[in-house]
Amino acid sequence: MGLRIKLAATAIGILVISGCSKNAQLGEEMDHSTMNQHMEDMDHSSMGDMMEGHMSHDDVVMLHDSTGENELKIPTMLERDAGEGIIYTVRAQKGKTEIFDGTKTETYGYNGSFLGPMLRFEKGDKVKIRTINELDEDTTFHWHGLEVSANVDGGPHDALKPGEEKVIEFEVAQEAATLWFHPHPHGKTSEQVYNGLAGLIYIEDDNSKSIGLPSIYGENDIPLIFQDRKFDDKKQLNYTAVKNEDGTIGDTLLINGTLNPKLTVKKEKVRLRLVNGSNARNYTFKLSSGDPFVQIATDGGLLNEPVTLKKVTLTPSERAEIIVDFSQMNSEGEIALINEEGSVLLPFKVSDQSGAVSRIPGEMNDFSLIEEEMDLPVTKKIELFGMMKMVTINGKKFDPERIDFTQQQGVTEVWEIYNKPDMMGGMIHPFHIHGAQFKIISRDGEAPPENERGWKDSISVKPDEKVKIAIQFKHKGVYMFHCHILEHEDNGMMGQILIE
Ligand code: C2O
Ligand code: CU
Ligand code: CU
């Protein structure tokens, strides 16, 4: 593949320089007919537009190191409304936030000016949420990873107009997990998330509460929402100015909305719930000491056994829970969460206090991928392709009027997701499906790595990679599936499945 891609890259290079002649030779050996067709349809300027800003993930701008001057903010746990039952109110609103000392940045948030609270559910809860749109544009409330009926999933069909509200109800029927919520309005998801709309969901169940994991919220159970931003001279989030059609990337990291965060921990095991809430950036997390840590959960639940790792990669919308053991570390020892490029994301300050005694049990869950599921034929094929504005799934762009697939409620099917390389070599697409948690059967025919042998709702697919998953929907209705690079989603890299 390498050679072909290089040839292709050269061809497109010539093409651009020569002003995109319609007769440009793209080379016989290339079979990217969709792309070729698009390119022939384009005029010179849109060709320029297409290339401008496209990045392979190798030349993504580095993040500034966190100076550690601000203690990490912990999202507040949302209080229930008074009255019968489990009722919450979630408002999408505009506000001003002091991200930088002494400066107000215009932001969006849920029940506050920036980001949102944490909603804590227990398996079995019957939840009622009053969702209110206090923005002056349409929005939706999407519960990423939650297995709920499509009419409360908050996809692009469920837009609330400014001032509108809607009460939704569902039963939490899935196991303990770290999920999140964010808006999903047609064509505007990337901008609204970028401006600050994102919140957390914790689901707990009897298992997660009884196996001894660190679980004191904000103390040894810490959510970390990673979002990169690029602020303008006035320290504003000027989305239109920095927008990149291939995924907006910034040089400044906010964790839970905190600039230059640090986290003070006691000498104990600390559970970090990592959430990639960025529009497009991938993170490969490591400890600066090079020490290993333990991953205990994927997007949708606990792993069967803890997996010891020295690094973990999360593409947009993926989550992982990890445990870092600070019990033997002392305050002088400098340790930080860094990314693979070496940027300091979150320095830790280890206090002298000893903390809770918690443990990492050897057995945590009973997730299984059974023989019958592995032997099922592939019945749905997804082909991810393109870049910038020319992104497609199975050669098509999102059309709210079109149903791309149907599947029976409660029936497991195997989907094959293929990331078809383009002339630039292609890029990773994080593929997400609403309304269900799925199991990875294989990556390019091989069993998935140990830390992906758990429930997933988003999955990274590398160029030319084929991933097979087994998926079952518990509820009916129309659900989205899409690339979670938010600009790709907004540019139409999304389809719909009807569950009947
Ligand atoms: Cu995170 Cu369509 O969703
Ligand atoms: Cu989702
Ligand atoms: Cu994509």
Coordinates of C-alpha atoms and ligand atoms in Angstrom, one line a residue:
M1 CA 0.0 0.0 0.0
G2 CA 2.8 2.3 0.9
L3 CA 4.0 2.7 -2.7
R4 CA 0.6 3.3 -4.1
I5 CA -0.1 6.0 -1.6
K6 CA 3.2 7.8 -2.3
L7 CA 2.5 7.8 -6.0
A8 CA -0.9 9.1 -5.3
A9 CA 0.4 11.9 -3.1
T10 CA 2.8 12.9 -5.8
A11 CA 0.0 12.9 -8.3
I12 CA -2.1 15.2 -6.3
G13 CA 0.9 17.5 -5.6
I14 CA 1.4 18.0 -9.3
L15 CA -2.3 18.4 -9.8
V16 CA -2.4 21.3 -7.3
I17 CA 0.6 23.0 -8.7
S18 CA -0.6 22.7 -12.2
G19 CA -3.9 24.4 -11.3
C20 CA -6.0 21.3 -11.2
S21 CA -6.2 20.6 -14.9
K22 CA -9.2 18.4 -15.7
N23 CA -6.9 16.2 -17.8
A24 CA -4.4 15.7 -15.1
Q25 CA -3.2 12.2 -15.0
L26 CA -4.1 10.6 -11.7
G27 CA -2.5 7.3 -12.6
E28 CA -4.2 4.2 -13.7
E29 CA -3.4 2.2 -10.6
M30 CA -5.6 4.4 -8.5
D31 CA -9.1 3.1 -7.8
H32 CA -10.4 6.1 -5.9
S33 CA -13.1 6.8 -8.4
T34 CA -15.3 8.7 -6.0
M35 CA -12.5 11.1 -5.1
N36 CA -11.6 11.4 -8.8
Q37 CA -15.1 12.2 -9.7
H38 CA -15.3 14.9 -7.0
M39 CA -12.1 16.4 -8.1
E40 CA -13.2 16.6 -11.7
D41 CA -16.4 18.3 -10.6
M42 CA -14.5 21.0 -8.6
D43 CA -13.2 24.3 -9.8
H44 CA -9.8 25.6 -9.1
S45 CA -10.6 27.5 -5.9
S46 CA -12.4 24.7 -4.2
M47 CA -9.5 22.4 -4.9
G48 CA -7.4 24.9 -3.0
D49 CA -9.9 25.0 -0.2
M50 CA -10.0 21.3 -0.1
M51 CA -6.3 21.0 0.5
E52 CA -5.9 23.9 2.8
G53 CA -5.9 22.7 6.3
H54 CA -5.9 19.0 5.7
M55 CA -3.6 17.3 8.0
S56 CA -2.5 13.9 8.4
H57 CA -2.4 13.2 12.1
D58 CA 1.5 13.5 12.0
D59 CA 1.6 17.2 11.5
V60 CA -0.9 18.2 14.2
V61 CA 0.1 21.2 16.2
M62 CA 1.6 20.4 19.6
L63 CA -0.1 21.3 22.8
H64 CA 1.5 23.8 25.2
D65 CA 2.6 22.2 28.4
S66 CA 0.4 22.7 31.4
T67 CA 2.1 25.0 33.9
G68 CA 0.0 23.4 36.6
E69 CA -0.9 26.8 38.2
N70 CA -4.6 26.0 38.5
E71 CA -6.2 23.2 40.5
L72 CA -8.3 21.0 38.2
K73 CA -12.0 21.8 38.3
I74 CA -14.3 18.9 39.0
P75 CA -17.7 19.1 37.4
T76 CA -20.5 19.4 40.0
M77 CA -22.7 16.4 40.4
L78 CA -26.2 17.5 39.3
E79 CA -28.7 17.6 42.1
R80 CA -32.1 16.0 41.4
D81 CA -35.1 18.2 41.2
A82 CA -37.4 18.0 44.2
G83 CA -40.5 15.9 43.8
E84 CA -41.3 12.3 43.0
G85 CA -38.9 10.2 41.0
I86 CA -35.5 10.9 39.5
I87 CA -35.9 14.2 37.7
Y88 CA -33.1 16.5 36.5
T89 CA -33.1 19.7 34.6
V90 CA -30.5 20.4 32.0
R91 CA -30.3 23.8 30.3
A92 CA -28.1 24.7 27.4
Q93 CA -27.1 28.3 27.9
K94 CA -24.7 31.0 26.9
G95 CA -22.4 32.7 29.3
K96 CA -19.0 34.2 30.0
T97 CA -16.3 32.2 31.7
E98 CA -13.0 33.3 33.3
I99 CA -10.8 30.7 31.7
F100 CA -7.8 33.1 31.7
D101 CA -7.3 35.2 34.9
G102 CA -9.0 38.5 34.5
T103 CA -10.6 37.9 31.1
K104 CA -14.0 36.8 30.2
T105 CA -14.4 34.3 27.4
E106 CA -17.8 33.9 25.7
T107 CA -18.8 30.3 26.1
Y108 CA -21.7 27.8 26.1
G109 CA -22.5 25.4 28.9
Y110 CA -25.1 23.2 30.6
N111 CA -26.5 24.7 33.8
G112 CA -23.6 27.1 33.9
S113 CA -21.4 29.1 31.6
F114 CA -19.0 26.4 30.4
L115 CA -19.2 22.6 30.0
G116 CA -21.7 20.9 32.3
P117 CA -22.4 19.0 35.4
M118 CA -22.1 15.2 35.9
L119 CA -25.3 13.2 36.0
R120 CA -25.0 10.1 38.1
F121 CA -27.4 7.3 37.3
E122 CA -27.8 3.8 38.7
K123 CA -28.7 0.9 36.6
G124 CA -32.4 0.4 36.9
D125 CA -33.1 4.1 37.4
K126 CA -36.2 5.5 35.7
V127 CA -34.9 9.0 34.8
K128 CA -36.8 12.0 33.7
I129 CA -34.8 15.0 32.3
R130 CA -36.2 18.3 31.5
T131 CA -34.1 19.7 28.7
I132 CA -34.3 23.4 28.0
N133 CA -32.7 25.3 25.1
E134 CA -31.8 28.8 26.4
L135 CA -29.4 29.4 23.4
D136 CA -30.4 31.6 20.6
E137 CA -30.0 28.8 18.1
D138 CA -31.3 25.3 17.7
T139 CA -29.7 22.6 19.7
T140 CA -30.3 18.9 20.8
F141 CA -29.4 16.9 23.9
H142 CA -27.6 13.7 22.9
W143 CA -26.7 11.1 25.4
H144 CA -23.6 9.6 24.0
G145 CA -23.3 5.9 24.8
L146 CA -26.7 5.6 26.4
E147 CA -28.9 2.7 25.3
V148 CA -32.2 4.5 25.0
S149 CA -35.0 4.6 22.5
A150 CA -34.3 6.7 19.5
N151 CA -37.0 9.3 20.3
V152 CA -35.0 10.4 23.4
D153 CA -31.5 10.0 21.9
G154 CA -31.2 13.6 20.8
G155 CA -30.0 13.2 17.3
P156 CA -30.3 15.9 14.6
H157 CA -34.1 15.2 14.2
D158 CA -34.8 16.3 17.8
A159 CA -33.8 20.0 17.6
L160 CA -35.2 22.3 20.2
K161 CA -35.7 25.9 19.1
P162 CA -34.5 28.7 21.3
G163 CA -36.7 28.8 24.3
E164 CA -38.2 25.4 23.8
E165 CA -38.1 22.6 26.3
K166 CA -38.8 18.9 26.2
V167 CA -39.1 16.3 29.0
I168 CA -37.6 13.0 28.1
E169 CA -37.8 9.7 30.0
F170 CA -35.8 6.5 29.9
E171 CA -34.8 3.6 32.0
V172 CA -31.1 3.0 32.6
A173 CA -30.7 -0.6 31.6
Q174 CA -27.0 -0.9 31.0
E175 CA -24.1 -1.5 33.2
A176 CA -21.7 0.9 35.0
A177 CA -19.8 3.1 32.6
T178 CA -18.6 6.6 31.9
L179 CA -20.7 8.3 29.2
W180 CA -21.2 11.9 28.2
F181 CA -23.7 14.2 26.6
H182 CA -23.4 16.9 24.0
P183 CA -25.4 18.7 21.3
H184 CA -26.1 17.2 17.9
P185 CA -27.9 19.8 15.8
H186 CA -27.6 19.3 12.0
G187 CA -24.4 20.9 10.8
K188 CA -23.7 22.7 14.1
T189 CA -22.4 20.0 16.4
S190 CA -18.8 21.0 16.1
E191 CA -19.3 24.6 16.9
Q192 CA -21.6 24.1 19.8
V193 CA -19.3 21.5 21.4
Y194 CA -16.3 23.7 20.7
N195 CA -18.0 26.6 22.5
G196 CA -18.4 24.4 25.6
L197 CA -21.5 22.2 25.4
A198 CA -20.4 18.8 26.9
G199 CA -21.3 17.1 30.2
L200 CA -20.7 13.8 31.9
I201 CA -22.7 10.8 32.8
Y202 CA -21.7 8.2 35.3
I203 CA -23.7 5.0 35.5
E204 CA -23.1 2.8 38.6
D205 CA -24.4 -0.6 39.3
D206 CA -24.2 -3.2 42.1
N207 CA -21.1 -4.6 40.6
S208 CA -19.2 -1.3 40.2
K209 CA -20.2 -0.3 43.8
S210 CA -19.1 -3.5 45.4
I211 CA -15.8 -4.5 43.9
G212 CA -13.7 -1.9 45.8
L213 CA -12.7 0.4 43.1
P214 CA -11.7 4.0 44.0
S215 CA -15.1 5.8 44.0
I216 CA -15.0 9.0 46.0
Y217 CA -16.0 11.5 43.4
G218 CA -13.6 14.3 43.0
E219 CA -11.0 12.7 45.3
N220 CA -10.0 9.4 44.0
D221 CA -12.5 9.1 41.2
I222 CA -11.7 11.9 38.8
P223 CA -13.3 12.6 35.5
L224 CA -10.9 14.2 32.9
I225 CA -12.5 15.8 29.8
F226 CA -9.8 16.6 27.4
Q227 CA -10.5 19.4 24.9
D228 CA -8.0 21.4 22.8
R229 CA -8.8 24.9 21.9
K230 CA -7.2 27.8 20.0
F231 CA -7.9 31.2 21.6
D232 CA -7.7 34.4 19.7
D233 CA -5.8 37.6 20.8
K234 CA -8.7 38.6 22.9
K235 CA -8.8 35.1 24.5
Q236 CA -12.0 34.2 22.7
L237 CA -13.1 31.0 21.2
N238 CA -13.6 32.3 17.7
Y239 CA -14.8 29.1 16.1
T240 CA -15.3 30.4 12.6
A241 CA -11.8 31.9 12.5
V242 CA -10.1 28.6 13.6
K243 CA -12.4 26.1 12.1
N244 CA -10.8 23.3 10.1
E245 CA -13.0 21.2 7.9
D246 CA -10.8 18.2 8.8
G247 CA -11.3 18.7 12.5
T248 CA -10.5 21.8 14.5
I249 CA -7.3 21.5 16.5
G250 CA -6.0 23.9 19.1
D251 CA -2.7 24.4 20.8
T252 CA -4.2 25.0 24.3
L253 CA -5.5 22.1 26.3
L254 CA -8.4 22.5 28.8
I255 CA -9.2 19.6 31.1
N256 CA -12.7 20.0 32.6
G257 CA -12.5 23.5 31.2
T258 CA -9.4 24.2 33.4
L259 CA -6.4 26.0 31.8
N260 CA -3.0 24.9 33.0
P261 CA -4.5 22.3 35.4
K262 CA -2.8 20.3 38.1
L263 CA -4.3 17.6 40.2
T264 CA -3.5 17.2 43.9
V265 CA -3.9 13.6 45.0
K266 CA -3.4 11.7 48.2
K267 CA -1.1 8.7 48.5
E268 CA -3.7 6.2 47.2
K269 CA -4.9 4.6 44.0
V270 CA -6.7 7.2 41.9
R271 CA -9.2 6.3 39.2
L272 CA -9.1 8.7 36.2
R273 CA -12.0 8.6 33.8
L274 CA -10.5 9.8 30.6
V275 CA -12.9 11.4 28.1
N276 CA -11.7 12.6 24.7
G277 CA -14.1 15.5 24.3
S278 CA -12.1 17.2 21.6
N279 CA -13.4 18.0 18.1
A280 CA -10.6 16.1 16.4
R281 CA -7.5 15.6 18.4
N282 CA -6.3 12.1 19.3
Y283 CA -4.4 11.6 22.5
T284 CA -2.0 8.9 23.5
F285 CA -1.7 9.2 27.3
K286 CA 1.3 8.2 29.3
L287 CA 2.8 8.9 32.7
S288 CA 5.9 11.1 32.6
S289 CA 7.8 8.6 34.8
G290 CA 7.3 5.9 32.2
D291 CA 5.5 3.9 34.9
P292 CA 2.6 1.6 33.8
F293 CA -1.0 2.1 34.9
V294 CA -4.0 -0.1 34.7
Q295 CA -7.0 0.3 32.4
I296 CA -10.2 -0.9 34.0
A297 CA -12.9 0.3 31.7
T298 CA -13.7 1.0 28.0
D299 CA -16.5 3.3 26.7
G300 CA -19.4 1.2 27.9
G301 CA -18.3 -0.8 30.9
L302 CA -15.6 -2.4 33.0
L303 CA -13.1 -4.8 31.4
N304 CA -13.2 -8.3 32.7
E305 CA -9.7 -7.9 34.1
P306 CA -7.5 -4.9 34.6
V307 CA -5.0 -4.4 31.8
T308 CA -1.6 -3.0 32.6
L309 CA -0.4 -0.5 30.0
K310 CA 2.2 2.2 29.5
K311 CA 0.0 4.1 27.1
V312 CA -3.5 4.3 25.9
T313 CA -4.9 6.1 22.9
L314 CA -8.3 7.7 22.7
T315 CA -9.7 9.2 19.5
P316 CA -12.6 11.7 19.8
S317 CA -15.5 10.6 22.0
E318 CA -13.7 7.4 23.3
R319 CA -13.3 6.9 27.0
A320 CA -11.1 4.8 29.2
E321 CA -10.9 4.5 32.9
I322 CA -7.5 4.0 34.3
I323 CA -6.1 3.7 37.8
V324 CA -2.8 5.3 38.8
D325 CA -1.3 4.1 42.0
F326 CA 0.1 7.1 44.0
S327 CA 0.4 5.2 47.3
Q328 CA 4.1 4.7 47.0
M329 CA 4.9 8.0 45.4
N330 CA 6.2 11.0 47.4
S331 CA 5.5 14.6 47.0
E332 CA 9.0 15.4 45.6
G333 CA 8.6 12.9 42.8
E334 CA 7.4 14.8 39.8
I335 CA 4.8 13.0 37.9
A336 CA 2.4 14.1 35.2
L337 CA 0.1 12.8 32.6
I338 CA 1.7 13.5 29.3
N339 CA 0.9 12.7 25.7
E340 CA 3.0 10.7 23.3
E341 CA 4.5 13.9 21.8
G342 CA 5.7 14.8 25.3
S343 CA 3.3 17.7 26.1
V344 CA 2.6 17.9 29.8
L345 CA -1.2 17.6 30.1
L346 CA -1.8 17.2 33.8
P347 CA 0.9 17.5 36.5
F348 CA 0.1 15.6 39.7
K349 CA 0.9 16.9 43.2
V350 CA 1.1 14.0 45.6
S351 CA 0.2 15.2 49.1
D352 CA 1.6 13.7 52.3
Q353 CA -1.8 12.5 53.3
S354 CA -2.6 8.8 52.9
G355 CA -5.9 8.2 51.2
A356 CA -8.4 5.5 51.0
V357 CA -7.4 1.9 50.7
S358 CA -9.0 0.6 47.5
R359 CA -8.1 -2.3 45.3
I360 CA -8.1 -3.3 41.8
P361 CA -9.9 -6.6 41.7
G362 CA -8.6 -9.3 39.4
E363 CA -12.1 -9.9 38.0
M364 CA -14.4 -7.1 37.3
N365 CA -16.9 -8.1 34.8
D366 CA -18.3 -10.9 32.7
F367 CA -18.2 -9.3 29.2
S368 CA -18.0 -12.0 26.5
L369 CA -17.8 -12.3 22.8
I370 CA -19.2 -15.6 22.1
E371 CA -18.4 -18.0 19.2
E372 CA -21.8 -17.6 17.6
E373 CA -21.3 -13.8 17.4
M374 CA -17.8 -14.3 15.9
D375 CA -19.1 -16.7 13.3
L376 CA -21.9 -14.5 12.0
P377 CA -21.6 -13.3 8.5
V378 CA -21.0 -9.6 7.8
T379 CA -24.4 -8.1 7.1
K380 CA -23.5 -4.4 7.1
K381 CA -20.6 -2.8 5.4
I382 CA -19.4 0.7 6.2
E383 CA -16.8 2.4 4.1
L384 CA -15.4 5.6 5.5
F385 CA -13.7 7.8 2.9
G386 CA -12.4 11.3 2.2
M387 CA -11.3 14.3 3.9
M388 CA -12.2 17.9 4.6
K389 CA -15.6 18.6 3.1
M390 CA -15.5 15.6 0.9
V391 CA -16.1 13.0 3.5
T392 CA -18.6 10.2 2.9
I393 CA -19.9 6.9 4.2
N394 CA -20.5 4.3 1.5
G395 CA -20.0 7.1 -1.0
K396 CA -22.8 9.2 0.4
K397 CA -23.3 12.2 2.5
F398 CA -25.8 12.4 5.3
D399 CA -29.4 13.0 4.2
P400 CA -31.9 13.3 7.0
E401 CA -34.5 11.9 4.7
R402 CA -32.6 8.7 3.9
I403 CA -32.4 5.5 5.9
D404 CA -29.2 3.7 5.1
F405 CA -29.7 0.5 6.9
T406 CA -32.3 -1.4 8.9
Q407 CA -31.8 -3.9 11.7
Q408 CA -34.1 -5.9 13.9
Q409 CA -34.4 -4.9 17.5
G410 CA -32.6 -7.4 19.7
V411 CA -30.9 -9.2 16.9
T412 CA -27.1 -9.2 16.7
E413 CA -25.5 -8.4 13.4
V414 CA -21.9 -8.1 12.4
W415 CA -20.8 -4.8 10.8
E416 CA -17.5 -4.4 8.9
I417 CA -16.1 -0.9 9.0
Y418 CA -13.4 -0.1 6.4
N419 CA -11.4 3.1 6.3
K420 CA -10.6 3.5 2.6
P421 CA -7.4 5.4 2.1
D422 CA -7.3 8.4 -0.2
M423 CA -4.6 10.0 -2.2
M424 CA -3.1 11.6 0.8
G425 CA -2.9 8.3 2.6
G426 CA -6.0 8.9 4.7
M427 CA -6.5 9.6 8.3
I428 CA -8.0 7.9 11.3
H429 CA -11.7 8.2 11.6
P430 CA -13.3 7.6 15.0
F431 CA -16.5 5.8 14.1
H432 CA -19.5 6.0 16.5
I433 CA -22.9 4.4 16.6
H434 CA -25.8 5.8 18.7
G435 CA -28.1 3.8 20.9
A436 CA -25.9 0.8 21.5
Q437 CA -22.7 -0.6 22.9
F438 CA -20.9 -3.0 20.7
K439 CA -18.2 -5.6 20.8
I440 CA -15.1 -5.6 18.6
I441 CA -14.6 -8.9 16.9
S442 CA -11.4 -8.1 15.0
R443 CA -9.1 -5.5 13.6
D444 CA -7.7 -6.6 10.2
G445 CA -8.6 -10.1 11.1
E446 CA -6.8 -10.1 14.4
A447 CA -8.4 -10.2 17.9
P448 CA -8.6 -6.7 19.3
P449 CA -6.0 -5.6 21.9
E450 CA -6.8 -6.6 25.5
N451 CA -7.9 -3.1 26.5
E452 CA -10.6 -3.1 23.7
R453 CA -12.2 -6.3 24.9
G454 CA -15.1 -4.5 26.5
W455 CA -18.2 -2.5 25.5
K456 CA -17.5 0.2 23.0
D457 CA -19.6 2.8 21.3
S458 CA -16.8 4.5 19.3
I459 CA -13.8 3.0 17.7
S460 CA -10.8 4.3 15.9
V461 CA -10.3 3.0 12.4
K462 CA -6.9 3.6 10.8
P463 CA -6.5 4.1 7.0
D464 CA -6.9 0.8 5.2
E465 CA -8.0 -0.9 8.4
K466 CA -11.0 -3.2 8.5
V467 CA -12.8 -3.6 11.8
K468 CA -15.5 -6.1 12.6
I469 CA -18.0 -5.5 15.3
A470 CA -21.0 -7.3 16.7
I471 CA -23.9 -5.0 17.6
Q472 CA -27.4 -5.3 18.9
F473 CA -29.9 -2.6 19.5
K474 CA -32.2 -2.9 22.4
H475 CA -34.6 -0.2 21.3
K476 CA -36.4 0.9 18.2
G477 CA -36.2 4.0 16.0
V478 CA -33.8 5.8 13.9
Y479 CA -30.2 6.2 15.1
M480 CA -27.2 8.0 13.7
F481 CA -23.8 6.4 13.0
H482 CA -20.9 8.8 12.1
C483 CA -17.4 9.9 12.3
H484 CA -16.8 11.6 15.6
I485 CA -14.4 14.1 14.2
L486 CA -17.1 16.7 14.7
E487 CA -16.4 18.6 11.5
H488 CA -16.6 15.4 9.5
E489 CA -19.9 14.6 11.1
D490 CA -21.1 18.1 10.2
N491 CA -19.8 17.7 6.7
G492 CA -22.0 14.7 6.2
M493 CA -19.9 11.7 7.3
M494 CA -23.0 10.3 8.9
G495 CA -25.7 7.8 8.1
Q496 CA -28.9 6.5 9.7
I497 CA -30.1 3.1 10.8
L498 CA -33.7 2.2 11.4
I499 CA -34.2 -0.4 14.2
E500 CA -37.6 -2.1 13.8
Ligands
C2O1 CU1 -21.0 11.7 20.6 CU2 -23.5 11.3 17.5 O1 -22.3 11.5 19.0
CU2 CU -23.6 9.4 20.3
CU3 CU -13.6 11.4 9.9

